[in-house]
């Protein structure tokens, strides 16, 4: 059942919120031990569902009434453990609702629980949680991708209808691709980050994951908008993303620069087939765009992340929030902290962070130029299929390569979404659709075409 | 398990590899910020500054000594 069909059933009384939440809770009870997508189940979920049912009966229910919503463990929900999947914050409970959570509650969405992720969102596989790796429900035994591993896996396993993740370099889109679900990284400044425990504040965005494009579009209508608590958000009109309009005669950008980043030719073939189908279905043309610096995205991104993450975590000194981070975190988090500390030293002034900012500007200009020639750009989401859980990947750079296609959207601030578009040996492959900043409407319209064509 | 110093060395090595790749880029963006050779900002008259900003800050401070705010940890 699609999210739209489920909502219609709930609104018409053919399915109650209580029945929906009970079904999710039963699935969690039955399968979460194997999947490990949920770290905490909301004990009040059924109570909240009953209240939603009453509102539905009275005709004053919100847009999300009756739907089960999962929240990544780095987004504050009042009264729930927001551990960032780390021992550092394992006893920390949210003292307030993040802006996005407040908006979900206002629309009567039911918070089903807090979702597993890579520790402090540092990871691309979902294996770096202090509370154990998440399994991929769509490709059992393989990683679900990260860092929003639980957000993608819980949607794929039907533990919830829509989830929220955070995306700093691909953390929503990479797991969406590996788990065969839809995921969206909004434009920077579209969604308030207030209440998100940040990884790198100049790159982070909160976004939705769902089993269909409608679910993500609906959630984006709700969580988008200006917030007085996040100065980077914009006062811009929020289009009705769920009123999809089929694009006609657009120009679809692809790039030869992507070819050398994709280590798996089969993935490239699946994506190219889908691009041709979209072009045919929308009477559109395909144009090759030049992206001179896209192959330097990983090298540009990580120095920025190391420094910003080091800065963001100075509050975790063991006095106010949990334990001292350097003494309680896992290896990947420690690597980023020590790297950030090292390259922030005044003796290196300008050598690392500043140089990365300079190249970031060039990458941004590359994409701005490309978007002046085409309407959207399509690429694979991840250059390889998800590896088996526990496979020995000791070189962090191998793991960093998972985000080669997704990082530019964060560096340049534009929006990007992932739609499942095929399978290789039974493993899902997602297509990555990028659109200019604040053109989520166009992005969703193309995602919808891709969804209908698969 | 590696010790902290080994992890630090690995992190620095990765950063050095990444930066050496970026250093091959000679092009710069004209819009990219101002480059200062020294990290010292000289005092200057800012005609756009809020004239009563200092008064409001001092008024809001818990302890003031002349022109200075006396800030004690966890007190303000």
XYZ file of C-alpha atoms in Angstrom:
530
model
C 0.000 0.000 0.000
C 1.386 3.451 -0.929
C 1.574 6.247 1.624
C -1.171 8.119 -0.222
C -3.472 5.072 -0.196
C -2.804 4.518 3.492
C -3.574 8.147 4.342
C -6.825 7.978 2.378
C -7.790 4.781 4.212
C -7.046 6.405 7.561
C -8.971 9.580 6.706
C -11.982 7.593 5.489
C -11.996 5.389 8.597
C -11.185 2.144 6.745
C -7.935 1.937 8.712
C -7.538 3.468 12.152
C -4.366 5.150 13.396
C -4.380 2.628 16.230
C -4.455 -0.299 13.780
C -1.612 1.205 11.771
C 0.573 1.824 14.811
C -0.211 -1.645 16.213
C 0.890 -3.213 12.920
C 4.179 -1.250 13.016
C 4.801 -2.180 16.659
C 4.152 -5.862 15.910
C 6.647 -5.795 13.032
C 9.225 -4.065 15.231
C 8.730 -6.687 17.936
C 9.073 -9.476 15.411
C 11.973 -8.230 13.274
C 13.956 -5.474 14.949
C 16.276 -7.926 16.707
C 17.604 -9.008 13.310
C 17.486 -5.589 11.618
C 18.495 -3.357 14.563
C 16.982 -0.265 12.959
C 15.210 1.057 16.053
C 17.054 1.967 19.250
C 14.024 3.078 21.249
C 10.309 2.460 20.827
C 7.996 5.233 22.014
C 5.914 3.728 24.863
C 3.191 6.346 24.221
C 2.807 5.569 20.508
C -0.502 3.713 20.938
C -1.842 6.397 23.238
C -0.905 9.033 20.636
C -2.620 6.932 17.948
C -5.859 6.864 19.955
C -5.751 10.659 20.230
C -5.190 10.879 16.468
C -8.200 8.611 15.873
C -10.345 10.914 17.949
C -9.177 13.924 15.954
C -9.897 12.072 12.696
C -13.412 11.323 13.925
C -13.874 14.996 14.868
C -12.595 16.128 11.472
C -9.732 18.235 12.847
C -6.767 15.915 12.268
C -3.476 17.075 10.775
C -1.908 16.010 7.475
C 0.109 13.178 9.017
C -2.611 11.824 11.287
C -2.173 8.122 11.878
C 1.188 7.722 10.156
C 4.142 6.212 12.032
C 7.184 8.467 11.933
C 10.713 7.381 12.900
C 13.361 9.897 13.953
C 17.131 9.522 13.566
C 18.992 9.403 16.877
C 20.624 12.819 16.327
C 17.384 14.845 16.135
C 15.956 16.020 19.453
C 12.614 14.653 20.591
C 11.549 15.733 24.055
C 11.751 12.920 26.593
C 13.364 10.364 24.271
C 16.975 9.122 24.304
C 18.908 11.049 21.662
C 22.181 9.172 21.869
C 23.531 9.858 18.359
C 24.119 6.066 18.522
C 27.093 6.805 20.765
C 28.168 5.750 24.242
C 29.041 9.427 24.758
C 25.357 10.422 24.881
C 23.742 7.108 25.795
C 22.060 8.643 28.865
C 21.044 11.907 27.216
C 17.322 12.526 26.790
C 16.027 15.310 24.534
C 14.907 18.304 26.570
C 13.019 19.918 23.694
C 11.563 19.096 20.284
C 13.580 19.969 17.200
C 11.711 22.318 14.832
C 10.983 19.409 12.471
C 9.617 17.230 15.288
C 7.392 20.039 16.541
C 5.946 20.391 13.025
C 5.343 16.626 12.738
C 3.545 16.533 16.086
C 1.433 19.533 15.083
C 0.246 17.539 12.035
C -0.556 14.536 14.281
C 2.247 12.305 13.032
C 2.971 9.592 15.590
C 6.586 9.278 16.684
C 7.143 5.528 16.695
C 10.725 5.605 17.940
C 14.346 6.679 17.681
C 16.395 5.171 14.868
C 19.888 3.713 14.740
C 22.641 5.442 12.754
C 26.388 5.646 12.431
C 27.796 7.218 15.577
C 27.324 11.017 15.426
C 26.381 10.499 11.737
C 30.026 9.637 10.970
C 29.883 6.796 8.472
C 28.574 5.587 5.143
C 27.700 1.975 5.909
C 25.593 1.845 9.083
C 28.193 -0.291 10.834
C 29.609 2.407 13.136
C 26.804 2.582 15.692
C 27.864 1.957 19.282
C 24.700 -0.166 19.545
C 25.545 -2.543 16.713
C 25.236 -2.447 12.926
C 21.902 -2.226 11.126
C 21.012 -4.985 8.666
C 19.623 -4.191 5.223
C 16.031 -5.515 4.985
C 16.187 -5.359 1.163
C 19.529 -7.181 0.923
C 19.920 -9.226 4.134
C 23.497 -9.645 5.336
C 24.625 -6.465 3.597
C 25.034 -2.973 5.003
C 22.068 -0.606 4.628
C 24.339 2.390 4.001
C 24.786 5.303 6.351
C 24.733 7.302 8.265
C 20.899 7.292 8.378
C 20.954 3.489 8.358
C 18.002 2.999 10.720
C 15.960 5.649 8.891
C 16.210 3.733 5.592
C 16.012 0.229 7.082
C 12.968 1.021 9.242
C 11.062 2.319 6.209
C 12.129 -0.681 4.092
C 11.025 -3.055 6.877
C 7.674 -1.215 7.316
C 8.502 -0.316 10.930
C 7.326 3.189 10.073
C 5.701 5.032 7.168
C 8.101 7.965 6.927
C 11.366 8.620 8.722
C 13.673 11.567 9.169
C 17.395 11.358 8.584
C 20.172 13.897 8.298
C 22.421 14.309 5.278
C 25.875 15.905 5.436
C 27.452 14.196 2.416
C 24.937 11.542 1.385
C 23.692 10.158 4.698
C 20.055 10.044 3.566
C 20.615 9.233 -0.098
C 23.206 6.461 0.245
C 21.049 4.303 2.590
C 17.932 5.101 0.532
C 19.702 3.661 -2.524
C 20.981 0.541 -0.742
C 17.638 -0.210 0.951
C 15.474 0.466 -2.128
C 13.522 3.393 -0.665
C 13.048 7.065 -1.556
C 15.161 9.699 0.216
C 15.578 13.457 -0.099
C 18.274 15.937 0.876
C 16.619 19.362 0.771
C 18.387 22.537 -0.368
C 20.532 24.083 2.339
C 18.286 26.478 4.254
C 15.006 24.810 3.223
C 14.525 22.892 6.494
C 15.417 24.136 9.969
C 18.355 22.403 11.618
C 17.324 23.585 15.069
C 17.456 20.542 17.322
C 19.791 18.547 15.081
C 23.014 17.524 16.811
C 25.307 18.679 14.066
C 28.091 16.892 12.255
C 29.147 19.809 10.031
C 26.874 22.806 10.267
C 27.649 24.274 6.853
C 26.619 21.017 5.144
C 23.937 19.316 7.304
C 20.288 19.115 6.284
C 17.402 17.126 7.749
C 15.315 15.256 5.173
C 12.676 12.520 4.772
C 12.767 8.853 3.687
C 9.718 6.856 2.647
C 8.658 3.908 0.532
C 7.361 6.274 -2.146
C 7.893 9.758 -3.571
C 4.532 10.939 -2.198
C 5.632 10.199 1.392
C 8.778 12.286 1.035
C 6.955 15.115 -0.774
C 4.295 15.224 1.942
C 6.889 15.336 4.712
C 8.795 18.087 2.894
C 5.623 20.219 2.743
C 5.442 19.954 6.517
C 9.037 20.353 7.669
C 10.147 23.057 5.183
C 10.206 26.725 6.020
C 11.863 29.520 7.903
C 12.644 29.204 11.588
C 13.625 31.969 13.951
C 15.938 29.431 15.610
C 17.965 28.691 12.452
C 19.399 31.786 10.814
C 20.322 29.840 7.679
C 16.673 29.118 6.787
C 14.958 31.221 4.140
C 11.609 32.989 3.993
C 10.490 31.326 0.781
C 7.155 30.048 -0.369
C 6.719 26.293 0.092
C 5.205 24.758 -3.065
C 2.654 21.949 -2.822
C 5.130 19.197 -3.610
C 2.418 16.513 -3.520
C 0.601 18.104 -6.477
C 2.903 16.453 -8.998
C 3.047 17.874 -12.506
C 4.625 15.768 -15.215
C 7.586 17.676 -16.701
C 7.579 18.212 -20.440
C 10.546 18.963 -22.709
C 13.119 19.503 -20.025
C 16.875 19.123 -20.467
C 18.363 16.273 -18.429
C 22.041 16.647 -17.590
C 24.426 13.722 -17.337
C 28.205 13.961 -17.078
C 31.146 11.961 -18.345
C 32.903 13.074 -15.157
C 30.644 10.664 -13.283
C 31.902 7.678 -15.306
C 35.339 7.626 -13.705
C 33.767 7.817 -10.228
C 31.572 4.767 -10.797
C 33.519 1.598 -10.122
C 30.614 -0.677 -11.101
C 29.673 -0.572 -14.792
C 26.416 -2.436 -14.123
C 25.227 0.392 -11.860
C 26.017 2.926 -14.584
C 24.034 0.824 -17.104
C 20.967 0.631 -14.843
C 21.037 4.418 -14.360
C 21.559 5.181 -18.057
C 18.565 2.985 -18.964
C 16.384 4.902 -16.519
C 17.602 8.276 -17.794
C 16.593 7.274 -21.334
C 13.153 6.145 -20.087
C 12.574 9.451 -18.268
C 13.669 11.419 -21.330
C 11.319 9.448 -23.578
C 8.389 9.709 -21.203
C 8.770 13.498 -20.809
C 9.799 14.390 -24.388
C 13.069 15.620 -22.957
C 16.605 15.812 -24.249
C 19.772 14.526 -22.613
C 22.821 16.760 -22.485
C 26.342 16.073 -21.284
C 27.568 18.706 -18.832
C 31.124 19.471 -17.868
C 31.876 19.197 -14.144
C 35.577 19.975 -13.922
C 36.116 19.536 -10.206
C 33.554 16.908 -9.245
C 36.287 14.266 -8.845
C 37.746 16.380 -5.999
C 34.533 16.376 -3.967
C 35.698 13.810 -1.410
C 39.043 15.555 -0.900
C 37.254 18.891 -0.479
C 34.548 17.595 1.804
C 36.478 15.741 4.485
C 38.765 18.546 5.715
C 35.631 20.699 6.133
C 33.822 17.934 7.993
C 36.799 17.139 10.240
C 37.187 20.775 11.318
C 33.477 21.550 11.730
C 32.854 18.278 13.580
C 35.756 18.939 15.930
C 34.363 22.399 16.630
C 30.772 21.123 17.095
C 31.764 18.470 19.631
C 33.702 20.690 22.052
C 30.555 20.779 24.188
C 30.859 17.033 24.793
C 33.577 17.498 27.397
C 31.984 15.247 30.009
C 30.659 18.085 32.153
C 27.172 18.831 30.905
C 26.303 16.293 28.218
C 27.202 12.659 28.782
C 30.786 11.461 28.741
C 33.908 13.080 27.315
C 33.666 12.283 23.621
C 37.323 11.408 23.002
C 37.171 8.834 25.813
C 33.921 7.165 24.850
C 33.595 7.256 21.054
C 34.384 4.720 18.339
C 37.354 4.761 15.947
C 35.787 6.701 13.040
C 34.565 9.483 15.332
C 37.976 9.621 17.025
C 39.693 9.757 13.629
C 37.614 12.777 12.624
C 38.081 14.508 15.972
C 41.846 14.080 16.034
C 42.117 15.000 12.362
C 39.992 18.095 12.964
C 42.039 19.068 15.994
C 45.273 18.602 14.079
C 44.406 20.623 10.984
C 42.729 23.411 13.002
C 46.061 24.290 14.601
C 47.095 27.858 13.936
C 50.386 26.744 12.360
C 48.345 25.268 9.491
C 46.252 28.418 9.028
C 44.763 28.340 5.572
C 46.443 25.147 4.461
C 43.544 22.740 4.960
C 40.226 24.380 5.797
C 40.724 27.468 3.661
C 41.954 25.522 0.649
C 38.945 23.219 0.946
C 36.632 26.226 1.072
C 38.261 27.588 -2.089
C 37.714 24.351 -4.017
C 34.199 24.080 -2.579
C 33.452 27.425 -4.234
C 34.754 26.117 -7.573
C 32.610 22.969 -7.328
C 29.611 25.163 -6.540
C 30.329 27.321 -9.604
C 30.704 24.178 -11.732
C 27.194 23.076 -10.804
C 25.711 26.574 -11.114
C 27.058 26.705 -14.668
C 25.731 23.208 -15.384
C 22.279 24.138 -14.049
C 22.241 27.137 -16.377
C 22.408 24.654 -19.280
C 20.160 21.850 -17.983
C 17.115 21.558 -15.704
C 18.213 18.584 -13.645
C 21.293 16.382 -13.389
C 21.102 12.619 -12.939
C 23.828 10.285 -11.662
C 24.146 6.999 -9.798
C 23.736 7.448 -6.026
C 26.540 5.189 -4.844
C 29.412 3.972 -7.045
C 29.222 0.410 -5.681
C 26.772 -2.109 -4.253
C 26.575 -2.376 -0.448
C 29.247 -4.643 1.027
C 28.573 -7.544 3.367
C 28.294 -6.609 7.046
C 31.631 -7.093 8.766
C 33.738 -7.044 5.571
C 37.140 -5.745 6.559
C 37.480 -2.215 5.246
C 40.424 -0.811 7.186
C 41.235 2.135 4.930
C 38.749 4.938 5.719
C 39.210 6.344 2.195
C 37.557 3.230 0.704
C 34.485 3.943 2.829
C 34.592 7.662 1.990
C 34.292 6.777 -1.719
C 30.679 5.660 -1.113
C 29.697 9.349 -1.076
C 31.451 10.457 -4.278
C 28.189 11.265 -6.108
C 26.249 12.669 -3.180
C 28.781 15.082 -1.624
C 28.522 17.834 -4.320
C 24.882 18.576 -3.381
C 26.015 19.333 0.171
C 29.053 21.337 -0.886
C 26.966 23.450 -3.275
C 23.750 23.484 -1.226
C 21.330 22.288 -3.923
C 18.620 19.645 -3.447
C 18.837 15.997 -4.472
C 16.650 12.931 -4.176
C 16.964 9.190 -4.678
C 14.420 6.862 -6.291
C 14.856 3.078 -6.603
C 15.355 2.278 -10.280
C 16.380 -1.359 -10.493
C 18.250 -4.256 -8.933
C 21.551 -5.992 -9.548
C 21.668 -9.578 -8.244
C 18.619 -8.724 -6.124
C 20.299 -5.680 -4.541
C 18.513 -2.325 -4.976
C 20.086 0.488 -6.987
C 18.915 4.071 -6.582
C 18.977 6.898 -9.097
C 20.241 10.295 -7.890
C 18.298 13.312 -9.188
C 19.836 16.735 -8.518
C 18.013 20.044 -9.010
C 18.977 23.683 -8.404
C 18.573 25.160 -4.921
C 14.939 25.512 -3.867
C 13.682 23.612 -6.924
C 12.438 20.661 -4.888
C 9.193 20.959 -6.864
C 10.980 20.107 -10.128
C 13.026 17.399 -8.382
C 9.875 15.720 -7.007
C 8.148 15.901 -10.397
C 11.048 14.063 -12.054
C 11.292 11.597 -9.155
C 7.599 10.815 -9.629
C 8.156 10.087 -13.335
C 11.072 7.808 -12.414
C 8.936 6.014 -9.830
C 6.093 5.426 -12.244
C 8.436 4.203 -14.967
C 10.154 1.476 -12.956
C 42.884 -1.509 18.901
C 45.166 1.282 17.735
C 46.248 3.877 20.240
C 45.246 7.502 19.961
C 48.539 8.612 18.451
C 48.245 6.060 15.635
C 44.719 7.270 14.846
C 45.943 10.882 14.893
C 48.765 10.029 12.476
C 46.334 8.223 10.167
C 43.955 11.200 10.223
C 46.803 13.609 9.404
C 48.014 11.322 6.606
C 44.537 11.248 5.031
C 44.230 15.029 5.301
C 47.681 15.504 3.740
C 46.763 13.245 0.811
C 43.500 15.113 0.280
C 45.107 18.539 0.457
C 47.903 17.609 -1.918
C 45.167 16.729 -4.459
C 43.458 20.079 -3.858
C 46.719 21.982 -4.138
C 46.945 20.965 -7.785
C 43.973 23.260 -8.401
C 45.380 26.648 -9.366
C 42.113 28.308 -10.370
C 40.464 30.496 -7.761
C 36.993 31.893 -7.619
C 36.911 35.711 -7.693
C 33.949 35.672 -5.290
C 35.922 33.760 -2.695
C 36.480 35.792 0.520
C 39.153 38.282 1.470
C 42.601 36.875 2.153
C 44.343 38.454 5.126
C 48.053 37.987 5.575
C 47.824 38.586 9.292
C 45.154 37.369 11.620
C 44.890 40.664 13.454
C 41.922 42.877 12.889
C 42.842 46.519 13.430
C 40.445 48.670 15.457
C 38.303 50.703 13.114
C 35.402 53.067 13.119
C 32.384 51.234 11.816
C 29.828 53.724 10.626
C 27.188 50.993 10.408
C 27.577 49.808 13.989
C 24.758 50.046 16.474
C 25.603 53.101 18.578
C 24.080 51.869 21.826
C 25.214 48.251 21.420
C 27.897 48.600 24.113
C 25.472 50.249 26.546
C 22.913 47.466 26.102
C 25.495 44.717 26.539
C 26.913 46.330 29.666
C 23.421 46.861 31.059
C 22.579 43.223 30.500
C 25.765 41.943 32.129
C 25.608 40.641 35.653
C 28.851 42.282 36.854
C 30.465 45.299 35.302
C 33.737 46.946 36.182
C 33.918 50.270 34.368
C 34.054 49.455 30.688
C 34.519 45.708 31.200
C 32.170 42.781 31.807
C 33.223 40.617 34.724
C 32.321 37.146 33.519
C 32.484 34.270 35.921
C 31.934 30.729 34.778
C 28.292 29.618 35.128
C 27.296 33.027 36.452
C 26.206 34.695 33.223
